[in-house]
Coordinates of C-alpha atoms in Angstrom, one line a residue:
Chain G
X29 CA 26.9 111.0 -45.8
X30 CA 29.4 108.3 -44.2
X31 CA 29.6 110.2 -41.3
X32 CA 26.5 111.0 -40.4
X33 CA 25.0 107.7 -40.5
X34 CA 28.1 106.7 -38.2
X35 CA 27.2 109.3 -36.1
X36 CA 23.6 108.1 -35.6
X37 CA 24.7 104.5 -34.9
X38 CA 26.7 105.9 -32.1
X39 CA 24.1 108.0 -30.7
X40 CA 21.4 105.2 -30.6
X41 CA 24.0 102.7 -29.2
X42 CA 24.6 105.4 -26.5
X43 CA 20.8 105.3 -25.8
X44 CA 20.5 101.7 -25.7
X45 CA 23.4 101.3 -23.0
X46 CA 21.5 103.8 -21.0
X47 CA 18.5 102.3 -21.4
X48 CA 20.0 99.1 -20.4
X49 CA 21.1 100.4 -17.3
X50 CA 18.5 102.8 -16.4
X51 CA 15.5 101.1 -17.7
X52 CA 12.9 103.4 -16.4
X53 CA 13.2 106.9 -17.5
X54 CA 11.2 110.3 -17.1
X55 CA 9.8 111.6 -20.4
X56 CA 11.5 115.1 -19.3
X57 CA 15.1 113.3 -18.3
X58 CA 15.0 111.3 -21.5
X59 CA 14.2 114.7 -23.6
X60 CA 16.9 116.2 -22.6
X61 CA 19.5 113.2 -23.0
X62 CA 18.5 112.9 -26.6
X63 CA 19.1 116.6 -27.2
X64 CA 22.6 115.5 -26.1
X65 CA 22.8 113.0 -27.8
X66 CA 20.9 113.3 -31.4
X67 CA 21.5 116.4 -33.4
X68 CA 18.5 119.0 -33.7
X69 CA 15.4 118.0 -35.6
X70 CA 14.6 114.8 -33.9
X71 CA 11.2 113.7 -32.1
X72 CA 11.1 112.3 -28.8
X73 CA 8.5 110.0 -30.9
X74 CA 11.2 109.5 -34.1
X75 CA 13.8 109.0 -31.8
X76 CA 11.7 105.6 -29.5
X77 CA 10.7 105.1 -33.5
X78 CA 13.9 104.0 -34.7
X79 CA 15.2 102.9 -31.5
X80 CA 12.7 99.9 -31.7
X81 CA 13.1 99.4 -35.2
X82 CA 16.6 98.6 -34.1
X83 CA 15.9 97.0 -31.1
X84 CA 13.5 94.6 -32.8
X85 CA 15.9 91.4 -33.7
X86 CA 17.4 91.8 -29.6
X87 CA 13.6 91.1 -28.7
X88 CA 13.3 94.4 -26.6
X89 CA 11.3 98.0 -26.8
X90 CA 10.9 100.8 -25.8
X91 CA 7.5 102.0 -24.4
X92 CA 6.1 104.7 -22.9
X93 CA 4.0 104.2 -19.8
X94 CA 2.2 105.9 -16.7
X95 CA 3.4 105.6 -12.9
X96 CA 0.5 104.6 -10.6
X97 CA 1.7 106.3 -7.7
X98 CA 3.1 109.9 -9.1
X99 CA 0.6 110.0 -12.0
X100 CA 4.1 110.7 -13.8
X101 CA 5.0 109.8 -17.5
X102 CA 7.9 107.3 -18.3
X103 CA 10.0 105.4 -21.3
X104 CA 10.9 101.9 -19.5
X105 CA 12.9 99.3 -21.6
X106 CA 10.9 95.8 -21.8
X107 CA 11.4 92.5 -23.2
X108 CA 8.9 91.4 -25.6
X109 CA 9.8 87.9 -25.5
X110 CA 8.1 86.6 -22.7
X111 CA 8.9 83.6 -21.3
X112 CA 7.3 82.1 -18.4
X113 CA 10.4 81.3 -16.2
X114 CA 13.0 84.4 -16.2
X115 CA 11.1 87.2 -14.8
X116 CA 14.7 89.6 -15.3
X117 CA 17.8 88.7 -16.6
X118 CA 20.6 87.1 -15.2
X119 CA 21.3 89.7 -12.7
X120 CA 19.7 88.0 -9.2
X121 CA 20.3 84.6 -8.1
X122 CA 17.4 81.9 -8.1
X123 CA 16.7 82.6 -4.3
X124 CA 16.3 86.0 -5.1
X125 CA 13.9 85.5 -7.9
X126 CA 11.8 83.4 -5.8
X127 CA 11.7 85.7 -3.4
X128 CA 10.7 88.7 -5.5
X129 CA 8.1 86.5 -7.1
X130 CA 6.5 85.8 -3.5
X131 CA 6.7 89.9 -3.2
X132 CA 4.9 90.5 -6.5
X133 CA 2.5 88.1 -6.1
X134 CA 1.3 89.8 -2.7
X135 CA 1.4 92.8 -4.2
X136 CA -1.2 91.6 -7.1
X137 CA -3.4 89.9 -4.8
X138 CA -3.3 92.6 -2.1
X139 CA -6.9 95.3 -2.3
X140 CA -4.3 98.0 -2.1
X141 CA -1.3 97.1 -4.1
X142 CA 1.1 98.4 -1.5
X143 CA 2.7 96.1 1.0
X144 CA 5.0 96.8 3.9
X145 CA 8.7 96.4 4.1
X146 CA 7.8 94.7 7.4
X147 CA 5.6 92.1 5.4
X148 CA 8.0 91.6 2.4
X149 CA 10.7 91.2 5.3
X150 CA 8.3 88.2 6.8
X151 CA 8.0 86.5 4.1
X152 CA 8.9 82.8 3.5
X153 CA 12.5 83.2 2.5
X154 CA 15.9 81.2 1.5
X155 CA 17.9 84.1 2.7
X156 CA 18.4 86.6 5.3
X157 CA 16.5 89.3 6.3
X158 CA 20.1 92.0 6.1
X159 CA 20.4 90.2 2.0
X160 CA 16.0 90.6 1.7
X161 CA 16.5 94.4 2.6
X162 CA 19.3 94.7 0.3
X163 CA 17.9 93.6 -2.0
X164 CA 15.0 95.6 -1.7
X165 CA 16.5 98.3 -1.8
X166 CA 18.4 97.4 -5.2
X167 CA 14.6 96.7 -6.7
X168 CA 13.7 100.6 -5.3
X169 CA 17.2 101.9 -6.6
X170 CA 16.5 100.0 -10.1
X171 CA 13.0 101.4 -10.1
X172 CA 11.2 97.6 -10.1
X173 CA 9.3 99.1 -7.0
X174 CA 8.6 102.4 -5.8
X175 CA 7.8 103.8 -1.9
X176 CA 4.2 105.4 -2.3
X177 CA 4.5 106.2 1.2
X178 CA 7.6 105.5 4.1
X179 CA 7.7 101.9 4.5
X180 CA 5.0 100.8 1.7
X181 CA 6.0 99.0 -1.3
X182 CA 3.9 99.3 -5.0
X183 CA 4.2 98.3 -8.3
X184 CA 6.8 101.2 -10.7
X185 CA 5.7 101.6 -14.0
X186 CA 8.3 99.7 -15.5
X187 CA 7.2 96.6 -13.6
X188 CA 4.0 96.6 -14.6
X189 CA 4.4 97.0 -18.1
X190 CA 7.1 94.3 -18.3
X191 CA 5.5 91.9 -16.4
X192 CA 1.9 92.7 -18.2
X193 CA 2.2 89.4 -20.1
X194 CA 3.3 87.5 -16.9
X195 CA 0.1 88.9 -15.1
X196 CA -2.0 88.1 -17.7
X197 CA -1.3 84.3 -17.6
X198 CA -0.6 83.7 -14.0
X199 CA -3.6 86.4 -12.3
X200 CA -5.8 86.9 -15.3
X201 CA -8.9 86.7 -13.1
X202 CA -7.7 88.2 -10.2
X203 CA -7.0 91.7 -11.5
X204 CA -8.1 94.7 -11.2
X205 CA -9.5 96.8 -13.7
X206 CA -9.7 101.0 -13.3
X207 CA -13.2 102.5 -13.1
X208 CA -12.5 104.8 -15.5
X209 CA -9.8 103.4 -18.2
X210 CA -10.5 99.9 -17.8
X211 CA -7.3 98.6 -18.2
X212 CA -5.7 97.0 -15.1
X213 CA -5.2 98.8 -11.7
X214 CA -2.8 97.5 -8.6
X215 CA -2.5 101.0 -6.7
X216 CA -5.2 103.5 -7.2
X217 CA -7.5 105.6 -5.1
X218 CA -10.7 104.0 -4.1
X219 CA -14.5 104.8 -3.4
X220 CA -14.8 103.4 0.4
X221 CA -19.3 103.0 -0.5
X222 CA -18.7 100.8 -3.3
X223 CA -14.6 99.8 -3.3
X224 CA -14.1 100.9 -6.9
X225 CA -10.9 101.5 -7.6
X226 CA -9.2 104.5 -10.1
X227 CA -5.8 105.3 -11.4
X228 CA -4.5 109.0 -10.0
X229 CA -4.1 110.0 -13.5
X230 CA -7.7 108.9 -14.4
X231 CA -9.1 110.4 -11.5
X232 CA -7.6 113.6 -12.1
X233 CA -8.8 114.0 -15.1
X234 CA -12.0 113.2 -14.7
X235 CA -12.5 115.4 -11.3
X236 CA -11.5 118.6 -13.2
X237 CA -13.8 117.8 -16.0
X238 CA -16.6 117.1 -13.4
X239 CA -16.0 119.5 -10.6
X240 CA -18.9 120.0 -8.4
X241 CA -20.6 117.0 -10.0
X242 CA -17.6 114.8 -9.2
X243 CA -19.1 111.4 -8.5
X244 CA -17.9 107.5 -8.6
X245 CA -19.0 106.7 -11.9
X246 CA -19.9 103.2 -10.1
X247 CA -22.0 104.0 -7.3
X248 CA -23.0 107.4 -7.8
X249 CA -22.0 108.7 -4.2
X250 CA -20.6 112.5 -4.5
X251 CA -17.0 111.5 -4.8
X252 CA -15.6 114.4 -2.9
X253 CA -16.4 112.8 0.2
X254 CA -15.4 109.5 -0.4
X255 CA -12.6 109.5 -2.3
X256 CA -9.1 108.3 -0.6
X257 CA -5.6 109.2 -1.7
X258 CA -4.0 106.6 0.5
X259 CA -5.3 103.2 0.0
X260 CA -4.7 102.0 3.3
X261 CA -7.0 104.2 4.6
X262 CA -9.5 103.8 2.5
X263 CA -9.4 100.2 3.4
X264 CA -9.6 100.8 6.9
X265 CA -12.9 102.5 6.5
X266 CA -14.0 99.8 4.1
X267 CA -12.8 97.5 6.9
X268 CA -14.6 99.0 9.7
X269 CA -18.1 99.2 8.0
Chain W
X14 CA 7.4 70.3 -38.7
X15 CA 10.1 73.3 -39.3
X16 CA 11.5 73.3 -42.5
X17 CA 14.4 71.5 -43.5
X18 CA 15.0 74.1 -46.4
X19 CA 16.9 76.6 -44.3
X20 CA 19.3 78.3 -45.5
X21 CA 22.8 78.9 -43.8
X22 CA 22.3 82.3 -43.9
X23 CA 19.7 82.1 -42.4
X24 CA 21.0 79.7 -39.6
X25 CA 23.6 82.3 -39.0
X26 CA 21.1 84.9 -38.8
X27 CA 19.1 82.7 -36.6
X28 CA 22.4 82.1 -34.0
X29 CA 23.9 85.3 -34.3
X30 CA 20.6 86.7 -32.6
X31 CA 20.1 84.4 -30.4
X32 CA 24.3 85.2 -29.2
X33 CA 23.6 88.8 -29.1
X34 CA 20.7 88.0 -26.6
X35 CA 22.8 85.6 -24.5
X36 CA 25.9 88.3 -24.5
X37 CA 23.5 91.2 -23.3
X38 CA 22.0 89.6 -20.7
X39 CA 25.2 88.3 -19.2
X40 CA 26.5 91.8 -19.8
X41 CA 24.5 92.9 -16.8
X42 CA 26.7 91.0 -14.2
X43 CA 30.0 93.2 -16.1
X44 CA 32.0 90.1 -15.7
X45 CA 33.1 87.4 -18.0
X46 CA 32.0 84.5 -19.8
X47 CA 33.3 81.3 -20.4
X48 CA 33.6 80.7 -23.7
X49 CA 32.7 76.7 -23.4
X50 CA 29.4 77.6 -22.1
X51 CA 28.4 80.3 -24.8
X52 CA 29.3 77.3 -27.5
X53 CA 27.4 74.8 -25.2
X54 CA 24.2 76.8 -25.0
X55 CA 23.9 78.5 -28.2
X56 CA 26.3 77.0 -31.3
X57 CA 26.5 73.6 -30.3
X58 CA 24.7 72.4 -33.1
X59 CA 26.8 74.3 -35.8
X60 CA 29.6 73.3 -37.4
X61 CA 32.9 74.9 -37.3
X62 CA 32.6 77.4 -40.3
X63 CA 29.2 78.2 -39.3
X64 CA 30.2 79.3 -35.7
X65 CA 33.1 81.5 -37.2
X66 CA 30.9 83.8 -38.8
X67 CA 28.1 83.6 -36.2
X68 CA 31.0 85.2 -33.5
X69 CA 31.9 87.4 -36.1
X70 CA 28.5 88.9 -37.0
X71 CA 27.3 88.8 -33.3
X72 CA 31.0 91.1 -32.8
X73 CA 29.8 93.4 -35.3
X74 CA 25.9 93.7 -33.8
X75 CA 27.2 94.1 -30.4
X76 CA 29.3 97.1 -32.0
X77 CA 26.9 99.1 -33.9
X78 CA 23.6 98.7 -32.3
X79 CA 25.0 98.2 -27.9
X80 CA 28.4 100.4 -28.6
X81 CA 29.7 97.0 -27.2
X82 CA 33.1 95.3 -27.8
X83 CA 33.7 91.6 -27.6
X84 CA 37.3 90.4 -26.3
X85 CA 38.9 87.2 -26.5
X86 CA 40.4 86.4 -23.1
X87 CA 42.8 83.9 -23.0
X88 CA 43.7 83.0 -19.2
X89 CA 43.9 78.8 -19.1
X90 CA 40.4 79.1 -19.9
X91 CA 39.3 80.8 -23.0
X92 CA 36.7 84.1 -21.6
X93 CA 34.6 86.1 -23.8
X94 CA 34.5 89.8 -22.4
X95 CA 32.4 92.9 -23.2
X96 CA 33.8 96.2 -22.7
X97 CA 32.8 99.3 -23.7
X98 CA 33.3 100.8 -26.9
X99 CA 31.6 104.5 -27.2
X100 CA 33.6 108.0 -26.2
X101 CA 32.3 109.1 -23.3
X102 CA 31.5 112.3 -25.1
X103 CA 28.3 113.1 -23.3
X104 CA 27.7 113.3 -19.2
X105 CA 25.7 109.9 -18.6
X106 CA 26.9 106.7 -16.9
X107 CA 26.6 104.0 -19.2
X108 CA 28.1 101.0 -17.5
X109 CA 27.2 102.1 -14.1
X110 CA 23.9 101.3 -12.6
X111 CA 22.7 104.1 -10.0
X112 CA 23.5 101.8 -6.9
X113 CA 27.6 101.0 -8.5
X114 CA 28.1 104.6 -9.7
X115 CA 30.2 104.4 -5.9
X116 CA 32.1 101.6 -7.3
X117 CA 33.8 103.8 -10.4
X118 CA 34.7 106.5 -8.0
X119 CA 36.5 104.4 -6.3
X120 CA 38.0 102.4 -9.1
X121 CA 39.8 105.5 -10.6
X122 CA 41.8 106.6 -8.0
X123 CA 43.2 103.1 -7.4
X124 CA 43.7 102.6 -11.3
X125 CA 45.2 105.9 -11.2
X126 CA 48.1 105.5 -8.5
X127 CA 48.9 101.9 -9.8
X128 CA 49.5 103.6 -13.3
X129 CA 51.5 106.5 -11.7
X130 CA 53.4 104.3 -9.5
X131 CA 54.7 102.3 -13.1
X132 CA 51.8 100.0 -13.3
X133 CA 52.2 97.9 -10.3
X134 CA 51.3 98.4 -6.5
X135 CA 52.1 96.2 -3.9
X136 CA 49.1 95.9 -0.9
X137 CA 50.4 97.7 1.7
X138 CA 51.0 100.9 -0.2
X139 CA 47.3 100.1 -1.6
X140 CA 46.2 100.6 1.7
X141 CA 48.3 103.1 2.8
X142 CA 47.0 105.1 -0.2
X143 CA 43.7 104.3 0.6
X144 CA 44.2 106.0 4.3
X145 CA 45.2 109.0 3.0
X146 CA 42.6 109.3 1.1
X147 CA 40.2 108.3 4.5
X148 CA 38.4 105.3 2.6
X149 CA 39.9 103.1 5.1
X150 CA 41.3 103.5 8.0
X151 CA 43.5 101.3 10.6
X152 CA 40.5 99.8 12.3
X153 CA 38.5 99.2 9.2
X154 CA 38.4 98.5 5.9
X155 CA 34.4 98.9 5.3
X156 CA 33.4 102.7 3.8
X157 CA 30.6 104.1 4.7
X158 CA 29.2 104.8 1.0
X159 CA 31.2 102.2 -1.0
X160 CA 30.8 99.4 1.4
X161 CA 33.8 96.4 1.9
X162 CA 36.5 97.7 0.7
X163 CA 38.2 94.3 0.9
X164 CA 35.7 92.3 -0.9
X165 CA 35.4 95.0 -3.6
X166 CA 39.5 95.3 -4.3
X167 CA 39.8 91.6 -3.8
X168 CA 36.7 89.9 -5.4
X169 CA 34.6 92.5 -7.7
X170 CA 37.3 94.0 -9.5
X171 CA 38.9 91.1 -9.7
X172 CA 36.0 89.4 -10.8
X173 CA 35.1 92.9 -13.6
X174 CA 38.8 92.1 -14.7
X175 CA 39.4 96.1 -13.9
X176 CA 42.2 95.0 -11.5
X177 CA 44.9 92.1 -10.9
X178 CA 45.8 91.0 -7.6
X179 CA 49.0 88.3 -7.8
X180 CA 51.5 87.2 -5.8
X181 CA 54.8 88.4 -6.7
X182 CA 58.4 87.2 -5.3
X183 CA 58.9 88.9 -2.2
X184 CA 62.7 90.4 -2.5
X185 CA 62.9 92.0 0.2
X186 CA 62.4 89.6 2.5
X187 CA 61.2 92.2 5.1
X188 CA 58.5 90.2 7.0
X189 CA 59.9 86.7 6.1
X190 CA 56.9 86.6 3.8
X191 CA 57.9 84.4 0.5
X192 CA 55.0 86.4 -1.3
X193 CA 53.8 89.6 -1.1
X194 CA 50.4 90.7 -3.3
X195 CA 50.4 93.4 -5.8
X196 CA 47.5 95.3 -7.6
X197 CA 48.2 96.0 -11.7
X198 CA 45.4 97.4 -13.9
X199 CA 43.0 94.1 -15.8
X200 CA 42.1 93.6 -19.7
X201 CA 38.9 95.8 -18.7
X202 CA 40.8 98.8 -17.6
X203 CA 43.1 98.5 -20.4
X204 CA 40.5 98.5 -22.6
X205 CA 38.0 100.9 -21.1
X206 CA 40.2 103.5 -19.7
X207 CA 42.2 106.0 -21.2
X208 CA 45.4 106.5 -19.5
X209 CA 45.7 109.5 -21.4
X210 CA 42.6 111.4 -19.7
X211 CA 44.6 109.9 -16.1
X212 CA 47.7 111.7 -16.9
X213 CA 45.9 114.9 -17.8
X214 CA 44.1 114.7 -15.0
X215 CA 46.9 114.2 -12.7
X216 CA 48.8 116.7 -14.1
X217 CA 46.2 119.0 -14.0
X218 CA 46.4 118.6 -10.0
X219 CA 50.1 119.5 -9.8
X220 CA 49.2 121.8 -11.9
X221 CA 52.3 120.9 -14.8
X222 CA 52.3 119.7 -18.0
X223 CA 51.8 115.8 -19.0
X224 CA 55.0 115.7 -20.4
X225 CA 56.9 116.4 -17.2
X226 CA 55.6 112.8 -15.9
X227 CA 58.3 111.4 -18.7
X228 CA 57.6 107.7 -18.3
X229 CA 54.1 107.5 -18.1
X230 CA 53.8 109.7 -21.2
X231 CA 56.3 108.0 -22.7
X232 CA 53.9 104.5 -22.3
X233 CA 51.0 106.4 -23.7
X234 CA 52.7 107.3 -26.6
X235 CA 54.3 103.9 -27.1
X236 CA 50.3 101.8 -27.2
X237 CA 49.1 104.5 -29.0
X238 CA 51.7 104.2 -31.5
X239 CA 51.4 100.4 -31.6
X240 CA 47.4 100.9 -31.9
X241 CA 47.8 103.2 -35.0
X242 CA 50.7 101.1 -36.6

């Protein structure tokens, strides 16, 4: 009995250092590393279960959530304590946090929730544009932001559910909300008649549920024609209306 | 207006969560911590006792739930350290974020030919190594994949405590240098890597048996006897 509960204290400290270093995980990746690590007979879901349980007192969880731009399904590590100042831990500088605040923010306010690399790279900064691109790259490489497209930046999954409460108090009225889900949308595809906006996922669903009859549940236009997988685009019709 | 009626218990309980927190999130920079400023910012209004068994119970969290060890560090300046405490049993990085995963393959050769060599390397035969191997070559010291190489021997490692870079007594006097610099293994090598695995390793490229390396396996089985009484 001794040594199979030490033995399961191991395993879930092994998944909470990986977590801790790769805090955005694919629900097949993270499958297949607790099959490694726990013995047979464990949930996914039992496993996340008593993770958190154990995770509670260090103010962290684990959650599942969906990727905007690859429709995909994740496990990202979050802090639950929010607090108003430290957007991350101690890992960047001040400058840097300022400046990836002033990269977030355009990316809430923007009608697309992209922005270009050019754009972040213009931005008001105390550093230099070789240290901004590094350390853009770190916040791709760390999966904070994700390249819908070559030179576009968006929102990951784990972002957005870490910085949900952060949102909430600082863009509450600015947001977003998905057509279909209602719960809140930065990248998405949108309706160029009416400028609704979906999640992939959502719309997915919905257009192989609706097929022929596939139209914005907003405007009633036959989707089909009006839909646009690349945001930009869509607002460049928008735009030119 | 918080109740006065708490506990010590529940003080402890109270501190030794809120010094869990403050360890993890360092931990993501892998380098030390100054003792002073963990007391300053989290125990300072404890007493003596209390903060005892706060450290103690924050050692024992940090081992069961984060598979983390805390070290006392005593250079001048008292340093709390965190190494790492699980067997790498299973195929994934756990101290190594996707965009460092460079750094440990270059950190194991070096660690490697500094222990082979009798645990101490002067710099030039660093960088000679380091040719052979094509990370750097006469013209330059920056990789294409792992970056600096300078910066990273001579500041991150440092910094990580996996390496030591002193000056030592130049005896030989070649270059009229008083000093020259030489490279040991640090506290976080000691603890983290198993000089065992190294030997094996090496021996399985010469394709011999550990034991024929007589005084390297002799100093593995000296600290493990002195680890096992």
């Amino acid at each position: 009995m001794g040594e199979s509960t030490i033995v399961c204290e191991e395993s879930f400290a092994t998944l909470i250092r990986y977590f801790m270093v790769n805090r955005q995980i694919e629900e097949d990746t993270l499958t297949q590393i607790c099959a490694q690590i726990f013995s047979e007979g464990k949930t996914l879901a039992n496993i996340i279960q008593a993770a958190n349980t154990i995770l509670d007192d260090s103010k962290m969880k684990i959650q599942s959530a969906l990727c905007e731009v690859t429709s995909g399904k994740y496990y990202v590590l979050i802090s639950t304590h929010f607090r108003p100042d430290s957007l991350w831990p101690n890992k960047y500088t001040n400058i840097e946090l300022e400046y990836i605040k002033s990269i977030i923010n355009e990316l809430v306010i923007s009608d697309t929730g992209m922005i270009s690399l050019m754009k972040c790279l213009n931005l008001e900064m105390k550093m230099n544009k070789t240290d901004a691109q590094n350390l853009i790259k770190n916040l791709i490489v760390e999966k904070w932001l994700i390249e819908p497209y070559e030179g576009k930046l968006a929102l990951s999954a784990l972002s957005i559910t870490e910085l949900e409460p952060y949102f909430k108090q600082n863009y509450e009225s600015l947001l977003n909300t998905c057509i279909f889900c209602q719960r809140n949308i930065f990248f998405g595809e949108i309706c160029v008649n009416c400028n609704s906006i979906g999640h992939r996922a959502c719309i997915t669903k919905y257009q192989e549920l609706m097929k022929n009859r596939f139209r914005c549940p907003s405007c009633g236009k036959n989707w089909n024609q009006l839909l646009h997988r690349n945001p930009d685009e869509a607002m460049q019709i928008i735009e030119s209306n | 207006m918080a109740s006065q009626m708490t506990t010590d218990e529940d003080e402890i309980k109270h501190l030794t969560k809120e010094s869990v927190l403050y360890f993890i999130s360092q931990h993501a920079k892998n380098s030390t911590i100054k003792r002073s400023d963990f007391v300053k910012c989290i125990l300072s209004d404890a007493n003596r006792r209390t903060q005892n068994e706060v450290i103690k119970q924050t050692k024992d969290t940090l081992k069961k739930v984060y598979g983390l060890e805390l070290i006392e560090l005593n250079e001048n300046v008292k340093y709390y350290m965190l190494v790492n405490d699980l067997e790498y049993n299973y195929n994934i990085p756990l101290n190594w974020p996707e965009n460092e995963k460079n750094q440990q393959m270059l950190l194991l050769p070096i660690l490697t030919v500094i222990f082979m060599n009798g645990g101490t390397i002067s710099e030039m035969e660093l960088w000679s190594f380091l040719k052979k191997l094509h990370i750097i070559s006469d013209t330059s010291h920056v990789h294409e994949k792992f970056g600096n190489i300078d910066r990273i021997l001579k500041k991150d490692f440092i910094n990580q405590r996996y390496l030591v870079y002193e000056p030592i007594k130049n005896v030989n006097r070649q270059d009229n240098e008083e000093y020259i610099y030489e490279f040991r293994w640090g506290k976080r090598a000691e603890h983290e890597v198993s000089k065992e695995k190294i030997l094996q390793h090496v021996s399985e490229i010469f394709e011999c048996e550990i034991t024929h390396f007589a005084d390297q396996y002799a100093q593995i089985n000296k600290e493990n006897s002195s680890l096992h009484g």
